[in-house]
Amino acid sequence: MFHPRRTIRALLLPLVAGLALLALPAQSATAASTLTNGGFEADGTGTAVPSGWSESGSTAASYVEAGGHGGSYRLSHYASAAYKAETYQTLSGLTNGTYTLTAWVRSGGGQNSAYLALKNCGSSEQRTDLPVSTSSWIRIVTSINVTNNQCTISINSDANAGNWINVDDLTFASGTTGLSIKGSDISSLAKSEAYGGVYKTSSGTTGDALAILKSAGMNYARLKVWVDPADGYNNKTRVLAMAKRIKAQGMKLLVDFHYSDSWADPGKQTKPAAWAGHSYSQLKTDVYNHTYDVLSALKAQGTTADMVQVGNEINGGMLWSEGSTDNWSQLAGLINSGYSAAKAVSSGTQVALHLANAGDDATVRWWFDNAAAYGINYDVIGLSYYGYWHGTLAAAQTTLDDVASRYGKPVFVAETAYPFRLDSDDSLTNQIDTTAELVSGYPATAAGQLAWMNSVANIVEAVPNGRGLGVFYWEATWTAVTGNGWDPTDATSGNGWENQALFGFDDKALSSMAWFSHR
């Protein structure tokens, strides 16, 4: 079992115990415009105050030890009793402009807070929380606009007994980061409202769910479209109506074509009933006509789609069996038909291809290598990433970084979610309903839900060269409302996901909506 704990703690404690609760005086800023000792390699194991850095708070809890990310050493925060520690460095003589701090981090979790900050830079302090990752290093970034020629780089822990973090290989350079997409799928909303669903602000005032989400910072909505669903929802007519509301809120719109009458995902890609007997050649025409029909109607009413998914979680292809990955040339023809239709309506609409399982780099590579070999057209890569199913944050970061670089395309997390509680608000057992299913370090609370979303947002923000576009939550508005279950053919089907909505069982907006205000 991995335990990144202090190995020389017994030797060092007597030396620094007397300083444990004393804040060292802040050192005056020196004329240094580059980060000193960002890899913590200058001093060696046991150094209480790394060269170039200052400390405050429980200074005994901050030290250098062996086991670096890049070099031999790292900075760690750890103490056997509760502690607050800050390790910081002030740079002066900076040319004003935007800068990005990059760092490799690990954390055992459990702190009241553990974050990197850029402060005293002339603009509002910027923070990035450390994700919980007990063995693998994760790269995070924080950017800021420097307006006073200086900036303080700060590593902070407000920790309980036994909590720890590791930080290494910090760099501070010109550049900016942030997410352009802070979105959610709200495909459930129209039917929820029709069946009596209510949405409230955090203080309990009933309101428009979209307006509540917008006020939290949501800027992009995702709507699935089925061809001829049994319940009459999530079809062209309903998408058109919801698109008007989305655009009226000033949000952008992603239209997610399933090319099915019901759910399409890696386990099923069932052709719409109306296309069931069609040849491959006819299916290409079907895809074009359906895609063009929906998107041109959206454009005609002044709500042009900003992004389109040609297929939903198409790891195994779509429109089985003709469009399965057993026949890449046919799958390519079907996808390119959808791409062509989208571009014929609006050349500015971005076309995304969407796979499940961002934790599986090998499969994602296999898929997009084939896409390249067979001439599949697309603009953007979208990946589902559910931490309780799809592997670690570090694995997802590896995939996002790899595909963005390998294919030179922007990437986004098309779906992610996390529970704010484990019990059900209806009779159907929830998909995630036991503590054993949770991601370690992220409790099933609103705070845990927020921490998860910030962690996912942080790894997308850290994709190099600005290629991390953002994140869509799935599914913000799918609360437990009788009649609005998962099965469009069964009005009595329940919802196994209401504990992962962004509205609570009391219909109030959850504090976890704060993730929408991510940088």
Coordinates of C-alpha atoms in Angstrom, one line a residue:
M1 CA 0.0 0.0 0.0
F2 CA 1.3 3.4 -1.0
H3 CA 2.0 5.7 2.0
P4 CA 3.6 9.0 0.9
R5 CA 4.4 9.9 4.5
R6 CA 7.4 11.4 6.1
T7 CA 10.2 8.9 6.6
I8 CA 12.4 11.1 8.7
R9 CA 9.7 12.7 10.7
A10 CA 11.1 11.5 14.0
L11 CA 14.5 13.1 13.3
L12 CA 13.1 16.4 12.2
L13 CA 10.4 17.0 14.8
P14 CA 12.6 18.1 17.6
L15 CA 14.2 20.7 15.4
V16 CA 11.0 22.4 14.4
A17 CA 8.5 21.5 17.1
G18 CA 9.1 24.9 18.7
L19 CA 8.2 26.7 15.5
A20 CA 5.1 24.6 14.8
L21 CA 2.6 27.2 15.7
L22 CA 4.6 30.3 14.9
A23 CA 4.2 32.1 11.6
L24 CA 7.5 33.1 10.1
P25 CA 7.6 36.7 9.1
A26 CA 6.8 37.2 5.4
Q27 CA 10.0 37.8 3.4
S28 CA 10.0 40.9 1.4
A29 CA 9.7 40.4 -2.3
T30 CA 13.0 40.2 -4.1
A31 CA 13.6 41.2 -7.6
A32 CA 12.9 37.8 -9.0
S33 CA 10.7 37.4 -12.0
T34 CA 11.2 33.6 -12.4
L35 CA 10.2 30.9 -9.9
T36 CA 13.1 29.7 -7.7
N37 CA 13.4 26.0 -6.9
G38 CA 10.1 25.1 -8.4
G39 CA 11.1 21.4 -8.4
F40 CA 12.3 21.5 -4.7
E41 CA 15.6 20.0 -5.8
A42 CA 17.9 22.6 -4.2
D43 CA 18.1 21.3 -0.7
G44 CA 17.4 17.6 -0.2
T45 CA 15.4 15.6 2.2
G46 CA 14.4 17.1 5.5
T47 CA 14.6 20.7 4.5
A48 CA 12.0 22.6 6.5
V49 CA 12.0 25.8 4.4
P50 CA 12.9 25.1 0.8
S51 CA 15.3 27.5 -0.9
G52 CA 13.5 30.4 -2.4
W53 CA 10.3 29.7 -0.5
S54 CA 8.7 31.1 2.7
E55 CA 6.3 29.5 5.1
S56 CA 3.6 30.5 7.5
G57 CA 1.2 28.7 9.9
S58 CA 2.2 25.3 11.2
T59 CA 5.6 25.4 9.6
A60 CA 6.6 22.0 10.8
A61 CA 4.0 20.5 8.5
S62 CA 5.7 21.8 5.4
Y63 CA 9.0 20.2 4.3
V64 CA 10.9 18.7 1.4
E65 CA 11.3 14.9 1.2
A66 CA 12.4 12.2 -1.3
G67 CA 10.0 11.0 -4.0
G68 CA 9.6 13.7 -6.6
H69 CA 7.5 13.8 -9.7
G70 CA 10.3 14.8 -12.0
G71 CA 13.4 15.0 -9.9
S72 CA 14.4 13.4 -6.6
Y73 CA 12.4 15.6 -4.2
R74 CA 9.0 17.1 -3.6
L75 CA 7.3 19.4 -1.2
S76 CA 4.9 17.8 1.3
H77 CA 2.4 19.0 3.8
Y78 CA 1.7 16.6 6.6
A79 CA 1.2 16.5 10.4
S80 CA -0.2 14.0 12.8
A81 CA -2.4 16.7 14.3
A82 CA -4.6 19.2 12.6
Y83 CA -2.6 22.0 10.9
K84 CA -2.7 25.0 8.6
A85 CA 0.3 25.5 6.5
E86 CA 1.3 27.8 3.6
T87 CA 4.4 27.5 1.4
Y88 CA 4.7 30.6 -0.8
Q89 CA 7.0 32.6 -3.0
T90 CA 6.6 36.1 -4.2
L91 CA 7.8 37.1 -7.7
S92 CA 8.4 40.8 -8.5
G93 CA 9.6 42.6 -11.6
L94 CA 7.0 40.8 -13.7
T95 CA 5.8 42.2 -16.9
N96 CA 2.1 42.7 -16.6
G97 CA -0.1 40.2 -18.4
T98 CA -1.6 36.8 -18.0
Y99 CA 0.4 34.0 -16.4
T100 CA -0.3 30.4 -15.7
L101 CA 1.0 28.3 -12.7
T102 CA 1.4 24.6 -13.5
A103 CA 2.1 22.0 -10.8
W104 CA 2.1 18.3 -10.4
V105 CA 0.2 17.2 -7.2
R106 CA -1.1 14.4 -5.1
S107 CA -3.4 14.4 -2.1
G108 CA -4.8 11.9 0.3
G109 CA -7.9 14.1 0.7
G110 CA -9.8 14.9 3.8
Q111 CA -8.6 18.5 4.3
N112 CA -10.9 21.4 4.9
S113 CA -9.1 22.9 1.9
A114 CA -6.0 22.2 0.0
Y115 CA -5.2 24.4 -3.0
L116 CA -2.8 26.3 -5.1
A117 CA -3.3 30.1 -5.2
L118 CA -2.0 33.1 -7.1
K119 CA -2.6 36.2 -5.1
N120 CA -1.3 39.8 -4.5
C121 CA -1.1 40.0 -8.3
G122 CA -3.3 43.1 -8.7
S123 CA -6.4 41.2 -9.7
S124 CA -8.7 38.8 -7.8
E125 CA -7.0 35.8 -6.2
Q126 CA -7.2 32.6 -8.3
R127 CA -7.3 29.2 -6.7
T128 CA -7.2 25.6 -7.9
D129 CA -8.1 22.8 -5.5
L130 CA -5.9 19.7 -5.3
P131 CA -7.8 16.6 -6.6
V132 CA -7.7 13.5 -4.4
S133 CA -5.1 11.2 -5.9
T134 CA -3.1 9.0 -3.5
S135 CA -0.6 7.4 -5.9
S136 CA -0.6 9.0 -9.3
W137 CA 0.5 12.6 -9.9
I138 CA -2.0 14.9 -11.5
R139 CA -1.1 18.2 -13.3
I140 CA -3.2 21.2 -12.4
V141 CA -3.1 24.8 -13.5
T142 CA -4.0 28.2 -12.2
S143 CA -4.0 31.4 -14.2
I144 CA -4.2 35.1 -13.3
N145 CA -3.9 38.5 -14.8
V146 CA -0.9 40.3 -13.2
T147 CA -1.5 44.1 -13.1
N148 CA 1.0 45.3 -10.4
N149 CA 4.2 43.6 -11.7
Q150 CA 4.3 41.0 -8.9
C151 CA 2.5 37.8 -7.9
T152 CA 2.6 35.4 -4.9
I153 CA 2.5 31.7 -5.6
S154 CA 1.0 29.9 -2.7
I155 CA 0.5 26.3 -1.6
N156 CA -2.1 25.9 1.1
S157 CA -3.4 23.3 3.4
D158 CA -6.1 23.7 6.1
A159 CA -5.9 20.1 7.2
N160 CA -7.1 17.6 9.7
A161 CA -4.8 15.2 11.5
G162 CA -3.0 12.9 9.1
N163 CA -4.0 14.7 5.9
W164 CA -1.2 15.1 3.4
I165 CA -0.4 16.7 0.0
N166 CA 2.6 16.4 -2.3
V167 CA 3.5 19.2 -4.8
D168 CA 6.3 19.3 -7.3
D169 CA 7.6 20.7 -10.6
L170 CA 5.9 24.1 -10.4
T171 CA 6.3 26.5 -13.4
F172 CA 5.1 30.0 -13.8
A173 CA 5.0 31.4 -17.3
S174 CA 3.0 33.7 -19.5
G175 CA -0.3 32.3 -20.8
T176 CA -3.9 31.8 -19.7
T177 CA -6.3 29.0 -19.0
G178 CA -9.9 28.5 -18.3
L179 CA -12.9 26.6 -19.6
S180 CA -15.2 27.9 -22.4
I181 CA -17.8 25.2 -21.7
K182 CA -19.4 25.0 -18.3
G183 CA -22.4 23.0 -19.3
S184 CA -25.1 20.5 -18.4
D185 CA -27.4 18.1 -20.2
I186 CA -30.9 19.1 -19.5
S187 CA -32.7 16.7 -21.8
S188 CA -35.0 15.7 -18.9
L189 CA -36.4 19.1 -18.2
A190 CA -39.3 19.5 -20.6
K191 CA -40.9 16.2 -19.5
S192 CA -40.1 16.9 -15.8
E193 CA -42.0 20.2 -16.0
A194 CA -44.9 18.6 -17.9
Y195 CA -45.3 16.0 -15.1
G196 CA -45.1 18.5 -12.3
G197 CA -41.4 18.9 -11.6
V198 CA -40.5 22.0 -9.6
Y199 CA -37.1 23.7 -9.4
K200 CA -36.1 26.2 -6.7
T201 CA -33.3 28.5 -5.8
S202 CA -31.1 27.5 -2.9
S203 CA -33.2 29.7 -0.7
G204 CA -36.4 28.0 -1.8
T205 CA -37.9 30.3 -4.3
T206 CA -39.6 28.4 -7.2
G207 CA -38.2 29.5 -10.5
D208 CA -37.1 28.5 -14.0
A209 CA -34.5 25.7 -13.8
L210 CA -32.6 27.2 -16.7
A211 CA -32.5 30.7 -15.1
I212 CA -31.3 29.1 -11.8
L213 CA -28.6 27.2 -13.6
K214 CA -27.6 30.3 -15.6
S215 CA -27.3 32.3 -12.4
A216 CA -24.9 29.7 -11.1
G217 CA -22.7 30.1 -14.1
M218 CA -23.9 27.5 -16.6
N219 CA -23.2 28.7 -20.2
Y220 CA -23.9 25.7 -22.4
A221 CA -26.8 23.3 -22.6
R222 CA -26.8 19.8 -24.1
L223 CA -30.0 18.2 -25.5
K224 CA -30.3 14.7 -26.8
V225 CA -32.6 14.1 -29.8
W226 CA -34.3 10.8 -30.6
V227 CA -36.0 10.1 -33.9
D228 CA -39.4 8.9 -32.8
P229 CA -39.4 8.2 -29.1
A230 CA -42.5 6.5 -27.6
D231 CA -43.2 9.3 -25.1
G232 CA -43.0 12.2 -27.6
Y233 CA -40.1 13.8 -25.7
N234 CA -36.5 14.4 -26.8
N235 CA -37.7 14.6 -30.4
K236 CA -37.3 17.4 -32.9
T237 CA -40.4 19.4 -31.7
R238 CA -39.3 19.3 -28.1
V239 CA -35.7 20.2 -28.9
L240 CA -36.8 23.2 -30.9
A241 CA -38.9 24.5 -28.0
M242 CA -36.2 24.0 -25.4
A243 CA -33.6 25.5 -27.7
K244 CA -35.5 28.8 -27.6
R245 CA -35.4 28.8 -23.8
I246 CA -31.7 28.0 -23.8
K247 CA -30.7 30.7 -26.2
A248 CA -33.0 33.2 -24.4
Q249 CA -30.7 32.6 -21.4
G250 CA -27.7 33.5 -23.4
M251 CA -26.4 29.9 -23.3
K252 CA -24.9 27.9 -26.2
L253 CA -26.5 24.7 -27.5
L254 CA -25.1 21.2 -28.1
V255 CA -27.4 18.9 -29.9
D256 CA -26.7 15.2 -29.2
F257 CA -28.0 13.0 -32.0
H258 CA -28.5 9.4 -30.8
Y259 CA -29.8 8.1 -34.2
S260 CA -32.3 5.9 -32.3
D261 CA -35.7 6.1 -30.8
S262 CA -34.3 5.5 -27.3
W263 CA -31.0 5.4 -25.5
A264 CA -27.8 4.8 -27.5
D265 CA -24.6 3.9 -25.7
P266 CA -21.7 1.5 -25.9
G267 CA -24.1 -1.4 -25.2
K268 CA -26.8 -0.6 -27.7
Q269 CA -27.1 1.4 -30.9
T270 CA -30.5 0.4 -32.1
K271 CA -31.7 1.8 -35.4
P272 CA -34.9 3.9 -35.2
A273 CA -38.0 1.8 -36.1
A274 CA -38.6 3.9 -39.2
W275 CA -35.1 3.0 -40.5
A276 CA -35.1 -0.6 -39.4
G277 CA -35.2 -2.3 -42.8
H278 CA -33.0 0.2 -44.6
S279 CA -29.9 -0.6 -46.6
Y280 CA -26.6 1.0 -45.7
S281 CA -27.0 3.4 -48.6
Q282 CA -30.4 4.4 -47.4
L283 CA -29.1 4.8 -43.8
K284 CA -26.6 7.3 -45.0
T285 CA -29.4 9.3 -46.5
D286 CA -31.5 8.9 -43.3
V287 CA -28.7 10.3 -41.2
Y288 CA -28.2 13.2 -43.5
N289 CA -31.9 14.1 -43.8
H290 CA -32.6 13.7 -40.1
T291 CA -29.6 15.7 -39.0
Y292 CA -30.3 18.4 -41.6
D293 CA -34.0 18.5 -40.7
V294 CA -33.4 19.1 -37.0
L295 CA -30.5 21.6 -37.4
S296 CA -32.1 23.6 -40.2
A297 CA -35.3 24.0 -38.2
L298 CA -33.2 25.2 -35.2
K299 CA -31.4 27.7 -37.5
A300 CA -34.7 28.9 -39.0
Q301 CA -36.1 29.8 -35.6
G302 CA -32.9 31.7 -34.7
T303 CA -31.4 29.1 -32.4
T304 CA -28.6 27.6 -34.5
A305 CA -26.7 24.8 -32.8
D306 CA -23.2 25.7 -31.6
M307 CA -22.1 22.1 -31.5
V308 CA -23.5 18.8 -32.7
Q309 CA -22.7 15.2 -31.6
V310 CA -22.9 12.8 -34.5
G311 CA -23.8 9.8 -32.3
N312 CA -23.8 9.2 -28.6
E313 CA -21.1 7.1 -26.9
I314 CA -20.2 5.4 -30.3
N315 CA -17.4 3.2 -29.0
G316 CA -18.9 0.3 -31.0
G317 CA -20.2 2.5 -33.8
M318 CA -23.9 3.4 -34.4
L319 CA -26.9 2.2 -36.3
W320 CA -26.0 -1.4 -35.7
S321 CA -25.2 -3.6 -37.4
E322 CA -24.5 -1.6 -40.6
G323 CA -22.6 1.1 -38.7
S324 CA -20.7 -1.0 -36.2
T325 CA -16.9 -0.9 -35.7
D326 CA -16.8 -4.3 -37.4
N327 CA -17.2 -2.3 -40.6
W328 CA -15.3 0.9 -40.3
S329 CA -15.8 2.1 -43.9
Q330 CA -19.6 2.0 -43.4
L331 CA -19.3 3.7 -40.0
A332 CA -17.2 6.4 -41.6
G333 CA -19.8 6.9 -44.3
L334 CA -22.6 7.3 -41.8
I335 CA -20.7 9.7 -39.6
N336 CA -19.5 11.8 -42.5
S337 CA -23.1 12.0 -43.7
G338 CA -24.1 13.6 -40.3
Y339 CA -21.0 15.8 -40.5
S340 CA -21.9 17.0 -44.0
A341 CA -25.5 17.8 -43.0
A342 CA -24.4 19.8 -39.9
K343 CA -21.9 21.8 -42.0
A344 CA -24.5 22.3 -44.8
V345 CA -26.8 24.0 -42.2
S346 CA -24.1 26.1 -40.5
S347 CA -20.4 25.9 -41.3
G348 CA -19.6 27.4 -37.9
T349 CA -21.3 24.5 -36.0
Q350 CA -18.6 22.3 -34.4
V351 CA -19.1 18.6 -34.9
A352 CA -18.1 16.4 -32.0
L353 CA -17.6 12.6 -31.9
H354 CA -18.4 11.1 -28.5
L355 CA -17.0 8.0 -26.8
A356 CA -17.5 6.6 -23.3
N357 CA -14.7 5.9 -20.9
A358 CA -12.1 8.6 -20.7
G359 CA -10.1 6.4 -18.4
D360 CA -9.3 4.0 -21.3
D361 CA -6.6 5.7 -23.4
A362 CA -5.9 2.6 -25.4
T363 CA -9.5 2.2 -26.6
V364 CA -9.9 5.9 -27.4
R365 CA -6.7 5.8 -29.4
W366 CA -7.8 2.7 -31.3
W367 CA -11.0 4.4 -32.2
F368 CA -9.6 7.7 -33.3
D369 CA -6.7 6.1 -35.1
N370 CA -9.3 4.2 -37.2
A371 CA -11.3 7.4 -37.6
A372 CA -8.1 8.9 -39.2
A373 CA -7.5 5.9 -41.3
Y374 CA -11.0 5.8 -42.7
G375 CA -11.3 9.6 -43.3
I376 CA -13.9 10.3 -40.7
N377 CA -14.6 14.1 -40.4
Y378 CA -15.0 15.8 -37.0
D379 CA -13.9 19.0 -35.2
V380 CA -13.9 18.1 -31.5
I381 CA -13.5 15.0 -29.3
G382 CA -16.0 14.4 -26.5
L383 CA -15.5 11.7 -23.8
S384 CA -17.8 10.5 -21.0
Y385 CA -16.0 10.3 -17.7
Y386 CA -17.7 8.8 -14.7
G387 CA -15.1 8.3 -12.0
Y388 CA -17.0 5.4 -10.3
W389 CA -16.9 3.5 -13.6
H390 CA -14.1 4.8 -15.8
G391 CA -10.9 4.8 -13.7
T392 CA -8.9 7.4 -11.9
L393 CA -8.6 11.1 -12.5
A394 CA -5.0 10.5 -13.5
A395 CA -6.1 8.0 -16.1
A396 CA -8.6 10.4 -17.5
Q397 CA -6.0 13.1 -17.7
T398 CA -3.7 10.9 -19.6
T399 CA -6.4 10.2 -22.2
L400 CA -7.4 13.8 -22.6
D401 CA -3.8 15.0 -22.9
D402 CA -3.0 12.2 -25.3
V403 CA -5.9 12.5 -27.7
A404 CA -5.7 16.3 -27.8
S405 CA -2.0 16.1 -28.8
R406 CA -2.3 13.0 -31.0
Y407 CA -5.1 14.3 -33.1
G408 CA -4.6 18.0 -32.7
K409 CA -8.3 18.5 -31.7
P410 CA -10.0 20.2 -28.8
V411 CA -11.4 17.9 -26.2
F412 CA -14.2 18.1 -23.6
V413 CA -15.9 15.9 -21.1
A414 CA -19.3 15.3 -22.6
E415 CA -20.7 13.6 -19.5
T416 CA -19.8 13.3 -15.9
A417 CA -21.7 13.3 -12.6
Y418 CA -21.5 12.5 -8.9
P419 CA -24.0 11.7 -6.2
F420 CA -24.9 14.2 -3.4
R421 CA -26.5 11.4 -1.4
L422 CA -27.0 7.6 -1.8
D423 CA -30.7 7.0 -1.0
S424 CA -33.5 7.2 -3.5
D425 CA -36.3 9.7 -3.9
D426 CA -38.5 7.2 -5.8
S427 CA -39.0 3.4 -5.8
L428 CA -36.2 2.6 -8.3
T429 CA -32.8 1.7 -6.9
N430 CA -30.2 4.3 -7.8
Q431 CA -27.3 3.5 -10.2
I432 CA -24.9 4.6 -7.5
D433 CA -26.2 3.8 -4.0
T434 CA -23.4 2.4 -1.8
T435 CA -20.3 4.0 -0.4
A436 CA -18.3 1.1 -1.9
E437 CA -19.2 2.5 -5.4
L438 CA -17.9 6.0 -4.7
V439 CA -14.6 7.5 -5.8
S440 CA -12.2 7.4 -2.8
G441 CA -11.9 10.8 -1.2
Y442 CA -15.2 12.1 -2.6
P443 CA -18.1 11.6 -0.2
A444 CA -21.8 11.4 -1.4
T445 CA -22.6 15.0 -0.2
A446 CA -23.1 18.3 -2.0
A447 CA -19.6 19.2 -1.0
G448 CA -18.3 15.9 -2.4
Q449 CA -20.2 16.5 -5.6
L450 CA -18.7 19.9 -5.9
A451 CA -15.2 18.7 -5.2
W452 CA -15.6 16.0 -7.9
M453 CA -16.8 18.5 -10.5
N454 CA -14.0 20.9 -9.7
S455 CA -11.5 18.0 -10.0
V456 CA -12.8 17.0 -13.4
A457 CA -12.9 20.7 -14.5
N458 CA -9.3 21.1 -13.4
I459 CA -7.9 18.2 -15.4
V460 CA -9.8 19.5 -18.5
E461 CA -8.4 23.0 -17.9
A462 CA -4.9 21.6 -17.7
V463 CA -5.0 20.0 -21.2
P464 CA -2.0 21.6 -22.9
N465 CA -2.2 24.3 -25.6
G466 CA -5.7 25.4 -24.6
R467 CA -7.3 22.3 -26.1
G468 CA -9.4 21.5 -23.0
L469 CA -12.8 23.1 -23.8
G470 CA -14.8 22.2 -20.7
V471 CA -17.4 19.9 -19.1
F472 CA -21.0 18.9 -19.4
Y473 CA -22.8 17.6 -16.3
W474 CA -25.2 14.7 -16.7
E475 CA -27.9 15.4 -15.8
A476 CA -28.7 18.6 -13.9
T477 CA -32.5 18.6 -13.9
W478 CA -33.4 14.9 -13.8
T479 CA -35.1 14.9 -10.4
A480 CA -37.5 12.2 -9.3
V481 CA -40.9 13.1 -10.9
T482 CA -43.5 10.4 -11.3
G483 CA -43.9 9.7 -15.0
N484 CA -40.4 11.0 -16.0
G485 CA -38.6 7.7 -15.6
W486 CA -35.8 6.3 -17.7
D487 CA -37.9 4.3 -20.1
P488 CA -39.8 6.3 -22.7
T489 CA -42.1 3.3 -23.3
D490 CA -43.0 2.9 -19.6
A491 CA -44.6 5.8 -17.8
T492 CA -44.2 4.0 -14.4
S493 CA -40.4 3.5 -14.8
G494 CA -38.4 5.3 -12.2
N495 CA -35.3 7.4 -12.1
G496 CA -32.1 5.8 -10.9
W497 CA -30.2 9.1 -11.1
E498 CA -32.0 11.7 -9.0
N499 CA -29.3 11.5 -6.4
Q500 CA -26.9 12.8 -9.1
A501 CA -29.0 15.8 -10.2
L502 CA -28.0 19.4 -9.3
F503 CA -31.2 20.0 -7.5
G504 CA -31.9 18.2 -4.1
F505 CA -34.7 16.0 -3.1
D506 CA -36.3 19.2 -1.8
D507 CA -36.1 20.6 -5.3
K508 CA -33.6 23.3 -4.2
A509 CA -30.5 24.2 -6.2
L510 CA -27.5 22.4 -4.6
S511 CA -24.4 24.2 -3.5
S512 CA -22.4 22.0 -5.9
M513 CA -23.7 24.2 -8.7
A514 CA -20.8 26.5 -7.8
W515 CA -18.7 24.4 -10.2
F516 CA -20.3 26.3 -13.1
S517 CA -18.4 29.4 -11.9
H518 CA -15.1 27.7 -12.6
R519 CA -12.5 29.9 -14.3

